[in-house]
Amino acid sequence: MPISINHQPYDLPDDPRVSLLDFIRHDAGQSGTKKGCDHGQCGACTVLVNGVRINSCLSLAVMHDGDEVTTIEGLGTIDQPSALQKAFLEHDGFQCGYCTPGQICSATALIEEIRAGWPSDATGDVEQAPKLTDEEIRERMSGNLCRCGAYPNIIAAIREVAETEL
Amino acid sequence: MKPFDYQRAERLEHAGQLVADSGAMAIAGGTNLLDLMKLQVETPATLVDLGALPLDTIAEADGGLRIGALVTNTLTAADARIRGEYPLLARAILAGATQQLRNKATTGGNLCQRTRCYYFTNIDQPCNKRDPGSGCGAIKGIARLHAILGTSDQCIATYPGDMAVAMCALDATVEIAGGDGSTRSVPVRDFHLLPGDTPQRENVLEDGDIITAVLLPPPVSGQQIYRKVRERSSYAFAMCSVAAIVDQADGTITRADLAFGGLAHKPWHDPRIGELLVGAKPSLTLFDKAADLLLENAQGYGENDYKIPLARRALAAALCDATGLTA
């Protein structure tokens, strides 16, 4: 089976060394997903694979036979941005914008993870369902760095959308 | 990254045959291995992808739980049975890495994760673990995150994980399929090795071995605490962590299963600590005696000297949490 990126099928690469990140950017030509550290430390490359967020730099494209990959291009368009894309604009959730595609992919998954009741390190009692607190959002977004330091506005954007959707 | 062949294992026996080759390595989530391959710390001739093997479920077994080797850290920590009966394990997993990494990281892979010693991950530096005989750069170098227990003159690296520290306190067992078709079980407490003269050997796995599951024993009563001290509040490795399962009756400790992370080349378990605590009444003096046992042979290497008092205080804090004693 091919790999699907934003519902477009692509053949897997011949060279197994190609990371999912490089495959998305070069082979599929979808350059919204960004390469920051390329070592899983910054989160700029975050994408959704079958709805689950991962660092695309730490995965081989050949390991995604049959998977559905969603990148920032698959979440919304300029004419029809997603709720989180709109909220990042309204709250100034970025300055340079380089980390933003990863932030928004991560935040999209975060809302689903809280909906599914997955605990985090900020969930005091792991037997209970997590609550939508700023502490929870911060902990769950700790894999996405923003060197411009837009964190307070990123939190505000995510909180606004999550409060509406959850 | 150096070129390699990529093979997808269709069945467990097939995987065992493929990884028995000396140049082959197994890959599951890949978050650690691919990082090391980019750094050319690892240069396998063949990568054997285990992803298609049916090892991705958590099932009840012998009164406890059997966590398949390919169950992700996320799904382990989110499992209602784990959260209810083994909250220590959920907390330890959630104290490590990020959501993106935990979504890929697997039970088997996490047990096998490699040290974050800066000399190990930099191929321009000496490292007896990566290049046996080349020396240890950390012993007189940058050793802030390094071990104070069980070190050797060859290696002072730490095992970096959190999950295995909880499994060590829980006395879980690693189930291993041998390349010859055999199956064996190794307690987590015996799975990782001390560096000694062979720091390149980090655990008991042999060529052709594949971890198939981790077995948790039946749940026990008591408080379960995972206390991790790190340099920032999220996404950092432990300077020291304490996993504790402590139960009491009539003001006396009746169970004390403890394990420590960030202090040694393996999750650290010292049975003398449990023996000291069980039958005693909780007190700060008692917890200090427990730390005396833990740190009896501790050795600092300059930059990591702070871990000796840190471990003492982290142990006391975890035991206060677990027993309800206020410091």
PDB file of N, CA, C and O in Angstrom, chain A residues 1 11 112 114 118-119 128 143 145 151 164:
ATOM      1  N   MET A   1       0.846  -1.198   0.000  1.00  0.00           N
ATOM      2  CA  MET A   1       0.000   0.000   0.000  1.00  0.00           C
ATOM      3  C   MET A   1       0.881   1.248   0.000  1.00  0.00           C
ATOM      4  O   MET A   1       1.942   1.245   0.609  1.00  0.00           O
ATOM      5  N   ASP A  11       4.010   6.723  -3.474  1.00  0.00           N
ATOM      6  CA  ASP A  11       4.779   5.490  -3.343  1.00  0.00           C
ATOM      7  C   ASP A  11       5.866   5.704  -2.298  1.00  0.00           C
ATOM      8  O   ASP A  11       6.436   6.801  -2.194  1.00  0.00           O
ATOM      9  N   GLU A 112      -7.790  16.039  21.143  1.00  0.00           N
ATOM     10  CA  GLU A 112      -8.324  14.669  21.039  1.00  0.00           C
ATOM     11  C   GLU A 112      -7.835  13.801  22.193  1.00  0.00           C
ATOM     12  O   GLU A 112      -8.559  12.911  22.666  1.00  0.00           O
ATOM     13  N   ILE A 114      -7.119  14.782  25.275  1.00  0.00           N
ATOM     14  CA  ILE A 114      -7.888  15.107  26.487  1.00  0.00           C
ATOM     15  C   ILE A 114      -9.305  14.544  26.350  1.00  0.00           C
ATOM     16  O   ILE A 114      -9.863  13.986  27.300  1.00  0.00           O
ATOM     17  N   TRP A 118      -6.742  10.627  28.108  1.00  0.00           N
ATOM     18  CA  TRP A 118      -5.357  10.223  28.374  1.00  0.00           C
ATOM     19  C   TRP A 118      -4.759  11.134  29.449  1.00  0.00           C
ATOM     20  O   TRP A 118      -4.857  12.366  29.337  1.00  0.00           O
ATOM     21  N   PRO A 119      -4.115  10.569  30.478  1.00  0.00           N
ATOM     22  CA  PRO A 119      -3.509  11.410  31.509  1.00  0.00           C
ATOM     23  C   PRO A 119      -2.171  11.982  31.041  1.00  0.00           C
ATOM     24  O   PRO A 119      -1.614  11.553  30.029  1.00  0.00           O
ATOM     25  N   GLN A 128      -8.011   9.588  37.473  1.00  0.00           N
ATOM     26  CA  GLN A 128      -9.071  10.494  37.051  1.00  0.00           C
ATOM     27  C   GLN A 128      -8.845  10.965  35.619  1.00  0.00           C
ATOM     28  O   GLN A 128      -7.717  10.961  35.134  1.00  0.00           O
ATOM     29  N   GLY A 143       6.716  19.274  24.168  1.00  0.00           N
ATOM     30  CA  GLY A 143       7.541  18.777  23.067  1.00  0.00           C
ATOM     31  C   GLY A 143       7.572  19.717  21.875  1.00  0.00           C
ATOM     32  O   GLY A 143       8.098  19.362  20.822  1.00  0.00           O
ATOM     33  N   LEU A 145       8.905  23.418  21.032  1.00  0.00           N
ATOM     34  CA  LEU A 145       9.613  24.618  21.478  1.00  0.00           C
ATOM     35  C   LEU A 145       9.270  25.804  20.575  1.00  0.00           C
ATOM     36  O   LEU A 145       9.027  25.636  19.384  1.00  0.00           O
ATOM     37  N   TYR A 151       4.842  31.442  24.032  1.00  0.00           N
ATOM     38  CA  TYR A 151       4.091  30.446  24.810  1.00  0.00           C
ATOM     39  C   TYR A 151       2.783  30.969  25.417  1.00  0.00           C
ATOM     40  O   TYR A 151       1.750  30.291  25.309  1.00  0.00           O
ATOM     41  N   THR A 164     -14.080  25.364  23.674  1.00  0.00           N
ATOM     42  CA  THR A 164     -15.232  25.298  22.770  1.00  0.00           C
ATOM     43  C   THR A 164     -15.524  23.857  22.361  1.00  0.00           C
ATOM     44  O   THR A 164     -16.684  23.454  22.264  1.00  0.00           O
TER      45      THR A 164
END
